[in-house]
Coordinates of C-alpha atoms in Angstrom, one line a residue:
M140 CA 26.4 -13.9 39.8
D141 CA 24.5 -17.1 39.1
N142 CA 22.1 -16.3 36.2
M143 CA 19.7 -19.1 37.5
S144 CA 19.0 -17.0 40.6
S145 CA 17.9 -13.9 38.6
E146 CA 14.3 -12.8 38.9
N147 CA 14.2 -12.9 35.1
H148 CA 13.9 -16.7 35.4
L149 CA 11.1 -16.6 37.8
R150 CA 7.4 -16.8 37.0
W151 CA 4.3 -16.5 39.2
H152 CA 2.2 -19.7 39.1
S153 CA -1.5 -19.2 39.6
A154 CA -3.2 -21.5 42.0
S155 CA -6.1 -23.8 40.9
V156 CA -8.2 -22.5 43.8
N157 CA -8.4 -18.7 43.9
K158 CA -8.8 -16.2 46.7
Y159 CA -12.5 -15.7 46.1
E160 CA -13.3 -19.5 46.3
R161 CA -11.4 -19.7 49.6
E162 CA -13.3 -16.7 51.0
L163 CA -16.6 -18.3 49.9
L164 CA -15.6 -21.4 51.8
N165 CA -14.6 -19.4 54.8
G166 CA -17.7 -17.2 54.8
H167 CA -15.6 -14.0 55.1
K168 CA -12.9 -12.1 53.3
G169 CA -9.2 -12.3 53.9
G170 CA -7.4 -9.2 55.1
V171 CA -4.9 -7.6 57.4
I172 CA -5.2 -5.7 60.7
W173 CA -1.9 -4.1 61.6
F174 CA -1.5 -2.8 65.1
T175 CA 1.4 -0.3 65.5
G176 CA 2.5 1.5 68.7
L177 CA 5.2 1.6 71.4
S178 CA 6.3 -1.4 73.3
G179 CA 3.9 -1.9 76.2
A180 CA 1.0 0.1 74.5
G181 CA -1.1 -3.1 74.3
K182 CA -0.7 -4.3 70.8
S183 CA -0.3 -8.0 71.6
T184 CA -3.1 -7.9 74.2
L185 CA -5.5 -6.4 71.6
A186 CA -4.4 -8.7 68.8
N187 CA -5.0 -11.9 70.8
A188 CA -8.3 -10.6 72.3
L189 CA -9.5 -9.8 68.8
A190 CA -8.3 -13.2 67.5
R191 CA -10.2 -15.0 70.2
S192 CA -13.4 -12.9 69.6
L193 CA -13.3 -13.5 65.9
H194 CA -12.4 -17.2 66.2
D195 CA -15.4 -17.7 68.5
R196 CA -17.5 -16.2 65.7
G197 CA -16.1 -18.7 63.2
V198 CA -13.7 -16.4 61.5
R199 CA -10.3 -17.8 60.5
T200 CA -7.5 -15.7 62.0
Y201 CA -3.8 -15.8 62.6
V202 CA -1.8 -13.5 64.9
L203 CA 1.7 -12.5 63.8
D204 CA 3.5 -11.0 66.8
G205 CA 6.8 -9.2 66.9
D206 CA 8.7 -11.4 69.3
N207 CA 7.4 -14.7 67.8
V208 CA 8.4 -13.7 64.3
R209 CA 11.9 -12.6 65.4
L210 CA 12.4 -16.0 67.1
G211 CA 11.9 -17.7 63.8
L212 CA 11.5 -16.2 60.4
N213 CA 13.4 -13.0 61.2
R214 CA 15.9 -14.4 63.7
D215 CA 18.7 -13.2 61.5
L216 CA 17.7 -9.5 61.8
G217 CA 18.8 -6.9 64.4
F218 CA 17.3 -3.6 65.3
S219 CA 19.0 -1.1 63.0
Q220 CA 16.7 0.9 60.8
Q221 CA 17.7 -1.2 57.8
D222 CA 16.9 -4.4 59.7
R223 CA 13.6 -3.0 61.0
T224 CA 12.6 -2.2 57.4
E225 CA 13.5 -5.7 56.3
N226 CA 11.6 -7.1 59.3
I227 CA 8.4 -5.3 58.2
R228 CA 8.9 -6.2 54.5
R229 CA 9.0 -9.9 55.3
I230 CA 6.0 -9.6 57.7
A231 CA 4.0 -7.9 55.0
E232 CA 4.8 -10.5 52.4
V233 CA 3.9 -13.3 54.8
S234 CA 0.7 -11.4 55.6
R235 CA -0.1 -11.2 51.9
L236 CA 0.1 -15.0 51.6
F237 CA -2.2 -15.5 54.7
A238 CA -4.7 -12.9 53.4
D239 CA -4.7 -14.6 50.0
A240 CA -5.5 -17.9 51.8
G241 CA -8.6 -16.2 53.2
F242 CA -7.4 -15.5 56.7
I243 CA -7.7 -12.3 58.7
V244 CA -4.1 -11.7 59.7
I245 CA -3.7 -9.7 62.9
N246 CA -0.3 -8.1 63.2
A247 CA 1.2 -6.7 66.4
F248 CA 4.5 -4.9 65.6
I249 CA 6.0 -1.6 66.8
S250 CA 6.7 -0.8 63.2
P251 CA 8.0 2.6 64.2
Y252 CA 8.7 4.2 60.8
Q253 CA 6.0 5.7 58.6
S254 CA 7.9 4.7 55.4
D255 CA 7.9 1.1 56.5
R256 CA 4.2 1.1 57.3
T257 CA 3.6 2.7 53.9
M258 CA 5.6 -0.1 52.3
A259 CA 3.5 -2.7 54.1
R260 CA 0.3 -1.0 53.0
Q261 CA 1.5 -1.1 49.3
I262 CA 2.5 -4.7 49.5
L263 CA -0.9 -5.5 50.9
S264 CA -2.8 -3.2 48.5
E265 CA -4.8 -6.1 47.0
H266 CA -6.4 -7.0 50.3
P267 CA -8.6 -5.3 52.9
Y268 CA -6.2 -3.5 55.2
I269 CA -6.8 -1.7 58.5
E270 CA -3.9 0.0 60.3
I271 CA -4.6 0.6 64.0
Y272 CA -2.5 3.0 66.0
V273 CA -2.4 1.7 69.6
C274 CA -1.8 5.0 71.3
C275 CA -0.3 5.1 74.8
S276 CA 1.9 7.7 76.4
L277 CA 5.6 6.8 76.8
A278 CA 5.2 7.4 80.6
E279 CA 2.4 4.8 80.8
C280 CA 4.3 2.3 78.6
E281 CA 7.3 2.7 80.9
R282 CA 5.1 2.2 84.0
R283 CA 3.7 -1.0 82.6
D284 CA 7.0 -2.2 81.2
P285 CA 5.7 -5.8 80.9
K286 CA 9.0 -7.2 79.7
G287 CA 11.4 -5.0 81.7
L288 CA 12.7 -3.5 78.4
Y289 CA 12.4 0.2 79.2
A290 CA 14.4 -0.2 82.3
K291 CA 17.1 -2.0 80.4
A292 CA 17.0 0.6 77.6
R293 CA 17.3 3.4 80.1
S294 CA 20.4 1.7 81.6
G295 CA 22.0 1.3 78.2
Q296 CA 21.6 -2.5 78.0
I297 CA 19.4 -2.3 74.9
P298 CA 20.5 0.0 72.1
H299 CA 18.1 1.3 69.4
F300 CA 15.1 0.9 71.6
T301 CA 12.0 2.6 70.2
G302 CA 10.8 5.6 72.3
I303 CA 14.1 5.9 74.2
S304 CA 17.1 5.7 71.8
A305 CA 15.2 5.2 68.6
P306 CA 12.3 7.2 67.2
Y307 CA 8.6 6.3 66.9
E308 CA 6.9 8.1 64.1
E309 CA 3.2 8.4 64.9
P310 CA 0.9 7.2 62.1
Q311 CA -0.5 9.8 59.7
D312 CA -3.1 7.7 57.9
A313 CA -4.2 5.0 60.4
E314 CA -7.8 3.8 59.9
M315 CA -8.3 3.6 63.6
T316 CA -6.7 4.9 66.8
I317 CA -7.2 3.1 70.1
M318 CA -6.3 4.9 73.3
T319 CA -5.4 2.1 75.7
E320 CA -5.1 4.4 78.7
V321 CA -8.8 5.1 78.5
E322 CA -10.4 2.4 76.4
T323 CA -10.9 -1.2 77.7
V324 CA -9.9 -4.2 75.7
P325 CA -13.5 -5.4 75.2
E326 CA -14.5 -1.9 74.0
A327 CA -11.6 -1.8 71.5
V328 CA -12.3 -5.3 70.2
G329 CA -16.0 -4.3 69.8
R330 CA -15.0 -1.2 67.8
I331 CA -12.7 -3.2 65.5
A332 CA -15.4 -5.8 64.9
T333 CA -17.8 -3.1 64.0
E334 CA -15.3 -1.7 61.5
L335 CA -14.8 -5.2 60.0
K336 CA -18.6 -5.5 59.5
A337 CA -18.9 -2.0 58.0
R338 CA -16.2 -2.9 55.5
Q339 CA -18.0 -6.2 54.8
I340 CA -14.9 -8.2 55.7
I341 CA -16.9 -10.4 58.1

């Protein structure tokens, strides 16, 4: 093993501009909103609607979406449980950097395992963090099937598909739950904005 690659030779360098100065410039805190739920539950729809609403209010945001991240940063990962865990770990670390820069990071990831969501929460423990369970029945997600993935999973074309051949562990400690079968997007976005204000993030 190359000793130069050991973490013993690494040292964190503090920036000349700190998080609090960036937040003061932005006029709001940095933080992370993490949407979790089945494919088709409405995570990406909510994430982008929230980003638009906050942006229009002058809030700096960035959306990290499951497919987009896997097309770039995590293109080397598959869908085994080990790869899913590494996927979430990397996303949490990137989110930490964005939050430190003063952005409100809006994440839309199935993130099916409670242990992985707990890991993400721990990585992001220094920043405001709101986990939102986007709750929708499997039957309704299959009915929507916006990408045709459930049909492929049912036919065996997609292995390790959450909700069909891989588990989804419902959150036990989410700060919010949004029932997308009964709650409209504007209603949900309004509720999240209210929560952000209550926490004095915006």
